[in-house]
PDB file of C-alpha atoms in Angstrom:
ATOM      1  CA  UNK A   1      -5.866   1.361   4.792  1.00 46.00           C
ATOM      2  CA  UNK A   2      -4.791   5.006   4.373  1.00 47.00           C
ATOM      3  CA  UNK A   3      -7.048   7.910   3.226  1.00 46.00           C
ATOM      4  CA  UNK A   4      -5.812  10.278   1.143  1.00 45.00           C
ATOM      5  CA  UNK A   5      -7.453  13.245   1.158  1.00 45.00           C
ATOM      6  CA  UNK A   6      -5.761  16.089  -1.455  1.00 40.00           C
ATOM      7  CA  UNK A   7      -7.280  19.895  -0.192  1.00 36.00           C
ATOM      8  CA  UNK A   8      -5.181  22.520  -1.355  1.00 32.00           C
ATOM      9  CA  UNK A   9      -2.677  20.768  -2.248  1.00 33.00           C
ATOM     10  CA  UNK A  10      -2.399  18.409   0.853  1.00 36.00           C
ATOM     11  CA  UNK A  11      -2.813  14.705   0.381  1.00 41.00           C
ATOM     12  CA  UNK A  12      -4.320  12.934   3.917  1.00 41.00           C
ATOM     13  CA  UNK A  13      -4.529   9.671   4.228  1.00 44.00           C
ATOM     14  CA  UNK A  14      -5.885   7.452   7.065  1.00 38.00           C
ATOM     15  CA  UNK A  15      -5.715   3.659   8.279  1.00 38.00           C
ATOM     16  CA  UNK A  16      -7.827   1.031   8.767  1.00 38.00           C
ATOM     17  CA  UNK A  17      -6.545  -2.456   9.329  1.00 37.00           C
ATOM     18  CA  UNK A  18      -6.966  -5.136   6.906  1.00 43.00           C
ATOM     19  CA  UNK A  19      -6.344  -8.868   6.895  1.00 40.00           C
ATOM     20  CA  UNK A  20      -4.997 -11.149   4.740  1.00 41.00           C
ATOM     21  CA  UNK A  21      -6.893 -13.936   2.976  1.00 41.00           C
ATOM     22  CA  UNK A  22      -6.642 -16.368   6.140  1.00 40.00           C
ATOM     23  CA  UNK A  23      -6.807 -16.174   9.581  1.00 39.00           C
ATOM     24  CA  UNK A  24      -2.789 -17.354   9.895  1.00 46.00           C
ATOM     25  CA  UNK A  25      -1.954 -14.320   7.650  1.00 66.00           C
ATOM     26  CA  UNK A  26      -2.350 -10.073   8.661  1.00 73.00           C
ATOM     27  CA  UNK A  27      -1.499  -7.261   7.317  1.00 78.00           C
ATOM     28  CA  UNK A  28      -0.878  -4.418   9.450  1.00 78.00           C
ATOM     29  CA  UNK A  29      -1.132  -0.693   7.942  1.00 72.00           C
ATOM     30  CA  UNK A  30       0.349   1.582  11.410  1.00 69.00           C
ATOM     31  CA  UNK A  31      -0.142   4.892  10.223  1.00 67.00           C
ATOM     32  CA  UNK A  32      -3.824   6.225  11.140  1.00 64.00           C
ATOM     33  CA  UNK A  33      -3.147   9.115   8.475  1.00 73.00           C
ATOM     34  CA  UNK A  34      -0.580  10.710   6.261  1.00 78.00           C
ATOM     35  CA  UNK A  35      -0.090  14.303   4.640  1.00 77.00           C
ATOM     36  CA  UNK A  36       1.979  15.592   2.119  1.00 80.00           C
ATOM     37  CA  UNK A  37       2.489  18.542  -0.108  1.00 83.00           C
ATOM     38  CA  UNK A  38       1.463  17.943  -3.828  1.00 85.00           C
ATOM     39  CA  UNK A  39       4.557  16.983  -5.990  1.00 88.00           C
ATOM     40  CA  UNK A  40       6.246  15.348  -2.881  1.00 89.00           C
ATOM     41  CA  UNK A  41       6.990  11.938  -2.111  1.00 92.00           C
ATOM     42  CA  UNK A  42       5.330   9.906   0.779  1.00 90.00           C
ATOM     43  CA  UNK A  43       5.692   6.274   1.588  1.00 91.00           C
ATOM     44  CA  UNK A  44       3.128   4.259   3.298  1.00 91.00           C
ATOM     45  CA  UNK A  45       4.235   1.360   5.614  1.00 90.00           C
ATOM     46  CA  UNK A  46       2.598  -2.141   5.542  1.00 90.00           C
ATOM     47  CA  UNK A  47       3.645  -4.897   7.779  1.00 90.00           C
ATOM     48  CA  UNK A  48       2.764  -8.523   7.065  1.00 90.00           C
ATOM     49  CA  UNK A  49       3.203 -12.187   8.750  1.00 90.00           C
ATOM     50  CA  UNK A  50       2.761 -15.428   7.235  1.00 89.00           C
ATOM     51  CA  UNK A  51       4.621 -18.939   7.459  1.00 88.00           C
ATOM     52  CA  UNK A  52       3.821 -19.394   3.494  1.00 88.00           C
ATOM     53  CA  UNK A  53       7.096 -18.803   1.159  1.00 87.00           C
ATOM     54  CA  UNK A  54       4.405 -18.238  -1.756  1.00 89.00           C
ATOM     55  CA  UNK A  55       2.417 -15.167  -1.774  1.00 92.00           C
ATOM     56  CA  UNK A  56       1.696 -12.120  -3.121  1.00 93.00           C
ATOM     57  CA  UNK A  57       1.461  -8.725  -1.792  1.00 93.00           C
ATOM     58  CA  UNK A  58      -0.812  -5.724  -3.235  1.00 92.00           C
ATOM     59  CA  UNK A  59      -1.599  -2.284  -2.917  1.00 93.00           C
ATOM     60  CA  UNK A  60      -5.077  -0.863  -4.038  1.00 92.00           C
ATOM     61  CA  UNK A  61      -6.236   2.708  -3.637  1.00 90.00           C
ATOM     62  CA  UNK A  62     -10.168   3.766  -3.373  1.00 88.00           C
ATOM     63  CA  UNK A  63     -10.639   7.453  -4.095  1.00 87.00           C
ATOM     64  CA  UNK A  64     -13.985   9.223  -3.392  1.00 87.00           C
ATOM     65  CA  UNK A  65     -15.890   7.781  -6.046  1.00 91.00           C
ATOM     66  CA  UNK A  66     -15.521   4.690  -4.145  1.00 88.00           C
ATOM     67  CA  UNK A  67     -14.089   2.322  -7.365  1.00 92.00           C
ATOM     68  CA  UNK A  68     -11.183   0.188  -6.078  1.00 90.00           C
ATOM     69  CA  UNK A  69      -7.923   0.430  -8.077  1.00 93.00           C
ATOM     70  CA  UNK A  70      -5.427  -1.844  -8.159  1.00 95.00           C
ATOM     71  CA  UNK A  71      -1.730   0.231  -7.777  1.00 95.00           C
ATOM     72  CA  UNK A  72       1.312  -2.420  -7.164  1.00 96.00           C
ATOM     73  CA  UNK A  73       1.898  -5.791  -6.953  1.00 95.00           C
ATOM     74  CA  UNK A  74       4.949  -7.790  -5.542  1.00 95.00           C
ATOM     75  CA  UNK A  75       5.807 -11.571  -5.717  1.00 94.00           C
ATOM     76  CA  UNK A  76       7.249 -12.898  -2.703  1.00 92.00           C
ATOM     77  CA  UNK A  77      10.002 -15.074  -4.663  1.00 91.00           C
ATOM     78  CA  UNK A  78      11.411 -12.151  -6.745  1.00 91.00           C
ATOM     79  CA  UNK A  79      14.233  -9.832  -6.029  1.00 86.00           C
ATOM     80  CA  UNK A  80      13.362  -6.689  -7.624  1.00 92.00           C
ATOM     81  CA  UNK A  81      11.004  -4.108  -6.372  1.00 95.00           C
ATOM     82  CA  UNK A  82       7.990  -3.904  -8.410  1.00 95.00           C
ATOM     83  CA  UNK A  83       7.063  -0.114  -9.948  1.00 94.00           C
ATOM     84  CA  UNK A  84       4.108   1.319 -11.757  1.00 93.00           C
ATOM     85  CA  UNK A  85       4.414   4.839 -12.706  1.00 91.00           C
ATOM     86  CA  UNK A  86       4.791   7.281  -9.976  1.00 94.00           C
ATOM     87  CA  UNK A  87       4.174   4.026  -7.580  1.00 96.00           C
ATOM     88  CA  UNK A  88       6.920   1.943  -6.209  1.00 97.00           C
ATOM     89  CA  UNK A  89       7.157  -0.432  -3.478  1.00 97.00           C
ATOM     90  CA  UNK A  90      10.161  -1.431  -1.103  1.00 97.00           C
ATOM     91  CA  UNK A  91       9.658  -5.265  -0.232  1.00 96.00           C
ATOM     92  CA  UNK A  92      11.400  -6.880   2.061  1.00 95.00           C
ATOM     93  CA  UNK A  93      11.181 -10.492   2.903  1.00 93.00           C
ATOM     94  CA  UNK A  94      12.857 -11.174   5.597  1.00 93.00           C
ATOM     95  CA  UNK A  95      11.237  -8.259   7.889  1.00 94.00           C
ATOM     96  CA  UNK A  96       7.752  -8.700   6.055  1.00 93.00           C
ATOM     97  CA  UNK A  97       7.532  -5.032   4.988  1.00 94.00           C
ATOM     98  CA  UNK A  98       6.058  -3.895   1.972  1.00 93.00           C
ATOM     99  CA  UNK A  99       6.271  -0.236   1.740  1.00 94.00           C
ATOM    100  CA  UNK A 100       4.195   2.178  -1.058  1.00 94.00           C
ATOM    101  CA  UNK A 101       6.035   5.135  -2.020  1.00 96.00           C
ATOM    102  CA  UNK A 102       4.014   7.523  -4.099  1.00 94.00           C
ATOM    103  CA  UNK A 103       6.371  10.066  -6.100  1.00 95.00           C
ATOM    104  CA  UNK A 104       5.528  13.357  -6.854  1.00 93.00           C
ATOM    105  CA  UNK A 105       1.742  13.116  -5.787  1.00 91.00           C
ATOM    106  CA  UNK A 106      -0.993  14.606  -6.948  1.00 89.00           C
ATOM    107  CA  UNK A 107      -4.632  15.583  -6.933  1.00 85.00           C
ATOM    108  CA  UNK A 108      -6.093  12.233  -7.985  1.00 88.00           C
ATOM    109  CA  UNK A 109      -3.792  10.132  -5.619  1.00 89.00           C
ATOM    110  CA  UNK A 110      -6.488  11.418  -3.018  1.00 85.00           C
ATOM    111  CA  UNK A 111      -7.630   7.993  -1.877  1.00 86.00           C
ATOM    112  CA  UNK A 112      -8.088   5.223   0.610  1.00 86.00           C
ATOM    113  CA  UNK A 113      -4.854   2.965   0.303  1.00 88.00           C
ATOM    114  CA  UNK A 114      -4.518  -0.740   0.686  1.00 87.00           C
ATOM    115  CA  UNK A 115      -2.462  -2.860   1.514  1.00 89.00           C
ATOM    116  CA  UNK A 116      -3.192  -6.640   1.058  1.00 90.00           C
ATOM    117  CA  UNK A 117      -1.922 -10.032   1.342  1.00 89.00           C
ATOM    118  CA  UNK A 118      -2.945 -13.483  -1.232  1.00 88.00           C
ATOM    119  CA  UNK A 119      -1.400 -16.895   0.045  1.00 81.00           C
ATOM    120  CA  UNK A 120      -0.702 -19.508  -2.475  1.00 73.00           C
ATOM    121  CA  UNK A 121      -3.814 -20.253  -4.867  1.00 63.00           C
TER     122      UNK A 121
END
């Protein structure tokens, strides 16, 4: 999890680490914290292993007012990078990365970020 924490134009965020939604699946989030100018672009890192070929991949931020909100989502079986406004994600199968870049950031991006993982239903 990253916290992002926007002061003066300075977005922080910090990690926690969560799992996925078994105990053969985790999701690893390495960077403790982040900063980055407003209007600037920063990417958040999520690593993930799994032996399912099935799955889904998410990103969900919690500001301060503690709602959670989901951002991104990716399918494991498709090609394309998903995007979602000024959110975009970099997936890559094969090295089970699924990256969050956040362009041109703002205030209310200040938030907890998420990465998580849902097997096959």
């Amino acid at each position: 999890n990253y916290f992002c924490d926007l002061k003066r134009a300075l977005v922080v965020l910090s990690l926690l680490f969560p799992t996925g939604s078994s105990v053969a699946q985790m999701v690893t989030q390495p960077q403790p914290e982040v900063s980055v100018q407003e209007a600037d672009t920063v990417t958040l890192d999520c690593t993930y292993s799994t032996s399912d070929s099935d799955y889904y991949l998410l990103w969900y931020k919690q500001p301060p007012s503690g709602e959670v909100i989901f951002i991104i989502g990716q399918e494991a079986y498709k090609q394309q990078n998903a995007t979602n406004s000024h959110y975009s994600v970099n997936f890559q199968k094969e090295a089970k990365s699924f990256r969050l870049s956040i362009s041109d950031s703002q205030r209310e991006d200040a938030a907890m970020y998420f990465c998580t993982y849902s097997g096959p239903q």
